[in-house]
């Protein structure tokens, strides 16, 4: 039991540490949030390590979206798009984001990243 | 004229009958045709926000203070 708790702690700590390259690539605008609830790459390719971490995050997201979709009678892509509304709202200054037109933009200081007009909220 | 039809019909049948759609192995593709039911959006928003907040490994937030602007949400 204690050993399991230790393993879990190590895993959580490892996950936090192992995302440093992803955070760097994100801050540099190479990795950004997409309207569909997944992360994507802009023209400037991030490091292989950052890409690997990004892919891992996307795989986790896909699993979570699929699970929620199944429980709530929606499609995984609908869940992803709904998540995209919240995630675009979290885009920080200097980070990149992609709206449904497929264009990458960078959030400039002073104004939030725009969310698509279908994101009305509840 | 009759011959033309005879040739055209099997050709057409062969073409339409052989459309094989294979799903690509690509990780995640971008679908630019946003098809979402408004009712789903409204209904799911709270669930999705909970999902995002409770799964930091899938929605990691940078450690506080490292990214300028990270605190300025919305």
mmCIF file of C-alpha atoms in Angstrom:
data_model
loop_
_atom_site.group_PDB
_atom_site.id
_atom_site.type_symbol
_atom_site.label_atom_id
_atom_site.label_comp_id
_atom_site.label_asym_id
_atom_site.label_seq_id
_atom_site.Cartn_x
_atom_site.Cartn_y
_atom_site.Cartn_z
ATOM 1 C CA UNK A 1 0.000 0.000 0.000
ATOM 2 C CA UNK A 2 2.739 2.438 0.983
ATOM 3 C CA UNK A 3 4.738 1.330 -1.985
ATOM 4 C CA UNK A 4 1.821 2.076 -4.285
ATOM 5 C CA UNK A 5 1.416 5.523 -2.769
ATOM 6 C CA UNK A 6 5.108 6.143 -3.317
ATOM 7 C CA UNK A 7 4.896 5.040 -6.921
ATOM 8 C CA UNK A 8 1.907 7.293 -7.488
ATOM 9 C CA UNK A 9 3.709 10.256 -5.965
ATOM 10 C CA UNK A 10 6.762 9.588 -8.097
ATOM 11 C CA UNK A 11 4.573 9.333 -11.184
ATOM 12 C CA UNK A 12 2.854 12.640 -10.436
ATOM 13 C CA UNK A 13 6.164 14.371 -9.741
ATOM 14 C CA UNK A 14 7.640 12.813 -12.869
ATOM 15 C CA UNK A 15 4.727 14.045 -14.975
ATOM 16 C CA UNK A 16 5.189 17.576 -13.698
ATOM 17 C CA UNK A 17 8.925 17.549 -14.356
ATOM 18 C CA UNK A 18 8.600 15.829 -17.719
ATOM 19 C CA UNK A 19 6.500 18.639 -19.180
ATOM 20 C CA UNK A 20 9.181 21.308 -19.032
ATOM 21 C CA UNK A 21 9.991 21.088 -22.743
ATOM 22 C CA UNK A 22 6.297 21.357 -23.548
ATOM 23 C CA UNK A 23 5.967 24.502 -21.419
ATOM 24 C CA UNK A 24 9.009 26.017 -23.102
ATOM 25 C CA UNK A 25 7.686 25.272 -26.586
ATOM 26 C CA UNK A 26 4.318 26.663 -25.618
ATOM 27 C CA UNK A 27 5.799 29.872 -24.208
ATOM 28 C CA UNK A 28 7.825 30.204 -27.421
ATOM 29 C CA UNK A 29 4.641 29.945 -29.471
ATOM 30 C CA UNK A 30 5.675 26.678 -31.174
ATOM 31 C CA UNK A 31 2.926 24.641 -29.541
ATOM 32 C CA UNK A 32 -0.527 26.038 -29.031
ATOM 33 C CA UNK A 33 -4.136 25.338 -28.247
ATOM 34 C CA UNK A 34 -6.479 24.583 -31.121
ATOM 35 C CA UNK A 35 -10.202 25.259 -31.258
ATOM 36 C CA UNK A 36 -10.844 21.507 -31.325
ATOM 37 C CA UNK A 37 -9.471 20.919 -27.841
ATOM 38 C CA UNK A 38 -6.107 19.561 -28.913
ATOM 39 C CA UNK A 39 -2.617 20.986 -29.066
ATOM 40 C CA UNK A 40 -0.961 21.639 -32.388
ATOM 41 C CA UNK A 41 2.319 22.818 -33.866
ATOM 42 C CA UNK A 42 2.878 26.103 -35.616
ATOM 43 C CA UNK A 43 5.349 26.603 -38.461
ATOM 44 C CA UNK A 44 8.326 26.540 -36.114
ATOM 45 C CA UNK A 45 8.812 22.956 -35.042
ATOM 46 C CA UNK A 46 9.476 22.342 -31.368
ATOM 47 C CA UNK A 47 12.161 20.013 -30.071
ATOM 48 C CA UNK A 48 11.557 16.252 -30.313
ATOM 49 C CA UNK A 49 11.163 16.126 -26.552
ATOM 50 C CA UNK A 50 8.536 18.867 -26.582
ATOM 51 C CA UNK A 51 6.747 17.114 -29.422
ATOM 52 C CA UNK A 52 6.732 13.810 -27.564
ATOM 53 C CA UNK A 53 5.264 15.486 -24.491
ATOM 54 C CA UNK A 54 2.671 17.269 -26.607
ATOM 55 C CA UNK A 55 1.614 14.017 -28.254
ATOM 56 C CA UNK A 56 1.278 12.390 -24.846
ATOM 57 C CA UNK A 57 -0.963 15.223 -23.667
ATOM 58 C CA UNK A 58 -3.094 14.965 -26.808
ATOM 59 C CA UNK A 59 -3.511 11.224 -26.341
ATOM 60 C CA UNK A 60 -4.623 11.783 -22.744
ATOM 61 C CA UNK A 61 -7.060 14.434 -23.880
ATOM 62 C CA UNK A 62 -8.507 12.193 -26.539
ATOM 63 C CA UNK A 63 -9.105 9.461 -23.980
ATOM 64 C CA UNK A 64 -10.802 11.902 -21.608
ATOM 65 C CA UNK A 65 -12.960 13.421 -24.354
ATOM 66 C CA UNK A 66 -14.021 9.976 -25.570
ATOM 67 C CA UNK A 67 -14.873 8.857 -22.062
ATOM 68 C CA UNK A 68 -16.947 11.938 -21.280
ATOM 69 C CA UNK A 69 -18.632 11.774 -24.674
ATOM 70 C CA UNK A 70 -19.709 8.220 -24.043
ATOM 71 C CA UNK A 71 -21.073 9.043 -20.614
ATOM 72 C CA UNK A 72 -22.982 12.094 -21.791
ATOM 73 C CA UNK A 73 -24.227 11.074 -25.208
ATOM 74 C CA UNK A 74 -22.112 13.381 -27.310
ATOM 75 C CA UNK A 75 -19.372 12.778 -29.824
ATOM 76 C CA UNK A 76 -15.705 12.999 -28.801
ATOM 77 C CA UNK A 77 -15.148 15.852 -31.246
ATOM 78 C CA UNK A 78 -18.049 17.783 -29.745
ATOM 79 C CA UNK A 79 -16.504 17.394 -26.310
ATOM 80 C CA UNK A 80 -13.158 18.493 -27.711
ATOM 81 C CA UNK A 81 -14.646 21.582 -29.325
ATOM 82 C CA UNK A 82 -16.406 22.443 -26.079
ATOM 83 C CA UNK A 83 -13.108 22.063 -24.215
ATOM 84 C CA UNK A 84 -11.465 24.247 -26.853
ATOM 85 C CA UNK A 85 -13.650 27.153 -25.786
ATOM 86 C CA UNK A 86 -12.273 26.978 -22.248
ATOM 87 C CA UNK A 87 -8.715 26.205 -23.317
ATOM 88 C CA UNK A 88 -8.564 29.131 -25.754
ATOM 89 C CA UNK A 89 -9.563 31.340 -22.847
ATOM 90 C CA UNK A 90 -6.439 30.176 -21.023
ATOM 91 C CA UNK A 91 -4.011 31.110 -23.763
ATOM 92 C CA UNK A 92 -1.359 33.371 -22.258
ATOM 93 C CA UNK A 93 0.337 36.377 -23.817
ATOM 94 C CA UNK A 94 2.883 35.253 -26.406
ATOM 95 C CA UNK A 95 1.345 31.824 -26.850
ATOM 96 C CA UNK A 96 -0.081 30.610 -30.141
ATOM 97 C CA UNK A 97 -3.624 29.514 -30.787
ATOM 98 C CA UNK A 98 -5.638 28.277 -33.749
ATOM 99 C CA UNK A 99 -9.267 29.078 -34.450
ATOM 100 C CA UNK A 100 -11.553 27.168 -36.797
ATOM 101 C CA UNK A 101 -10.141 28.956 -39.852
ATOM 102 C CA UNK A 102 -6.935 26.934 -39.428
ATOM 103 C CA UNK A 103 -4.741 30.003 -38.997
ATOM 104 C CA UNK A 104 -2.202 30.230 -36.208
ATOM 105 C CA UNK A 105 -2.077 33.495 -34.350
ATOM 106 C CA UNK A 106 -0.199 34.686 -31.298
ATOM 107 C CA UNK A 107 -1.837 36.333 -28.399
ATOM 108 C CA UNK A 108 -0.555 39.862 -27.974
ATOM 109 C CA UNK A 109 -0.511 41.757 -24.714
ATOM 110 C CA UNK A 110 -3.602 43.651 -23.695
ATOM 111 C CA UNK A 111 -6.214 41.524 -25.367
ATOM 112 C CA UNK A 112 -7.363 37.965 -24.713
ATOM 113 C CA UNK A 113 -7.285 35.310 -27.399
ATOM 114 C CA UNK A 114 -10.680 35.427 -29.104
ATOM 115 C CA UNK A 115 -12.943 32.435 -28.725
ATOM 116 C CA UNK A 116 -15.159 31.307 -31.623
ATOM 117 C CA UNK A 117 -18.670 32.720 -31.628
ATOM 118 C CA UNK A 118 -20.204 29.307 -30.957
ATOM 119 C CA UNK A 119 -18.576 29.422 -27.519
ATOM 120 C CA UNK A 120 -21.449 31.097 -25.795
ATOM 121 C CA UNK A 121 -21.065 29.301 -22.498
ATOM 122 C CA UNK A 122 -23.823 27.970 -20.319
ATOM 123 C CA UNK B 1 -24.733 4.334 -79.118
ATOM 124 C CA UNK B 2 -25.800 1.145 -77.496
ATOM 125 C CA UNK B 3 -22.251 -0.035 -77.280
ATOM 126 C CA UNK B 4 -21.235 3.137 -75.570
ATOM 127 C CA UNK B 5 -23.767 2.570 -72.829
ATOM 128 C CA UNK B 6 -22.692 -1.007 -72.423
ATOM 129 C CA UNK B 7 -19.140 0.105 -71.850
ATOM 130 C CA UNK B 8 -20.000 3.035 -69.667
ATOM 131 C CA UNK B 9 -22.205 1.219 -67.209
ATOM 132 C CA UNK B 10 -19.743 -1.450 -66.043
ATOM 133 C CA UNK B 11 -17.004 1.159 -65.869
ATOM 134 C CA UNK B 12 -19.109 3.372 -63.673
ATOM 135 C CA UNK B 13 -20.083 0.461 -61.481
ATOM 136 C CA UNK B 14 -16.465 -0.553 -61.133
ATOM 137 C CA UNK B 15 -15.440 2.938 -60.145
ATOM 138 C CA UNK B 16 -18.094 3.470 -57.523
ATOM 139 C CA UNK B 17 -17.739 -0.036 -56.178
ATOM 140 C CA UNK B 18 -14.057 0.278 -55.441
ATOM 141 C CA UNK B 19 -13.989 3.241 -53.106
ATOM 142 C CA UNK B 20 -12.081 2.053 -50.099
ATOM 143 C CA UNK B 21 -11.884 4.498 -47.280
ATOM 144 C CA UNK B 22 -9.069 3.618 -44.951
ATOM 145 C CA UNK B 23 -8.636 5.576 -41.788
ATOM 146 C CA UNK B 24 -5.141 7.041 -41.705
ATOM 147 C CA UNK B 25 -2.749 6.285 -38.901
ATOM 148 C CA UNK B 26 -2.107 9.973 -38.339
ATOM 149 C CA UNK B 27 -2.434 10.927 -34.674
ATOM 150 C CA UNK B 28 -5.098 13.638 -34.688
ATOM 151 C CA UNK B 29 -6.411 15.375 -37.747
ATOM 152 C CA UNK B 30 -7.808 18.861 -37.906
ATOM 153 C CA UNK B 31 -11.388 19.009 -39.001
ATOM 154 C CA UNK B 32 -12.096 22.552 -40.019
ATOM 155 C CA UNK B 33 -15.787 21.901 -40.453
ATOM 156 C CA UNK B 34 -16.930 22.719 -36.980
ATOM 157 C CA UNK B 35 -20.079 20.745 -36.502
ATOM 158 C CA UNK B 36 -21.319 21.122 -32.982
ATOM 159 C CA UNK B 37 -24.775 21.197 -31.570
ATOM 160 C CA UNK B 38 -25.332 24.308 -29.510
ATOM 161 C CA UNK B 39 -27.301 22.239 -27.039
ATOM 162 C CA UNK B 40 -24.252 19.999 -26.542
ATOM 163 C CA UNK B 41 -22.013 22.992 -25.986
ATOM 164 C CA UNK B 42 -24.229 24.424 -23.284
ATOM 165 C CA UNK B 43 -24.876 21.074 -21.649
ATOM 166 C CA UNK B 44 -21.250 19.957 -21.677
ATOM 167 C CA UNK B 45 -19.448 23.147 -20.702
ATOM 168 C CA UNK B 46 -19.548 22.490 -16.967
ATOM 169 C CA UNK B 47 -18.543 18.826 -17.361
ATOM 170 C CA UNK B 48 -15.686 19.852 -19.601
ATOM 171 C CA UNK B 49 -14.444 22.507 -17.189
ATOM 172 C CA UNK B 50 -14.447 19.942 -14.394
ATOM 173 C CA UNK B 51 -12.572 17.540 -16.672
ATOM 174 C CA UNK B 52 -9.951 20.185 -17.412
ATOM 175 C CA UNK B 53 -9.485 21.134 -13.771
ATOM 176 C CA UNK B 54 -9.296 17.569 -12.504
ATOM 177 C CA UNK B 55 -6.819 16.232 -15.053
ATOM 178 C CA UNK B 56 -3.731 18.439 -14.896
ATOM 179 C CA UNK B 57 -1.680 15.770 -16.664
ATOM 180 C CA UNK B 58 -3.784 16.305 -19.774
ATOM 181 C CA UNK B 59 -4.234 20.055 -19.280
ATOM 182 C CA UNK B 60 -0.993 21.114 -17.618
ATOM 183 C CA UNK B 61 -0.697 24.621 -16.290
ATOM 184 C CA UNK B 62 2.806 26.083 -16.147
ATOM 185 C CA UNK B 63 4.201 26.638 -12.652
ATOM 186 C CA UNK B 64 3.043 30.003 -11.357
ATOM 187 C CA UNK B 65 5.179 32.954 -12.304
ATOM 188 C CA UNK B 66 7.022 31.329 -15.193
ATOM 189 C CA UNK B 67 4.827 32.557 -18.015
ATOM 190 C CA UNK B 68 3.930 36.225 -18.161
ATOM 191 C CA UNK B 69 0.245 36.624 -18.788
ATOM 192 C CA UNK B 70 -0.657 33.163 -17.604
ATOM 193 C CA UNK B 71 -2.623 34.609 -14.734
ATOM 194 C CA UNK B 72 -4.602 36.875 -17.016
ATOM 195 C CA UNK B 73 -7.336 34.505 -17.951
ATOM 196 C CA UNK B 74 -10.295 35.741 -19.943
#
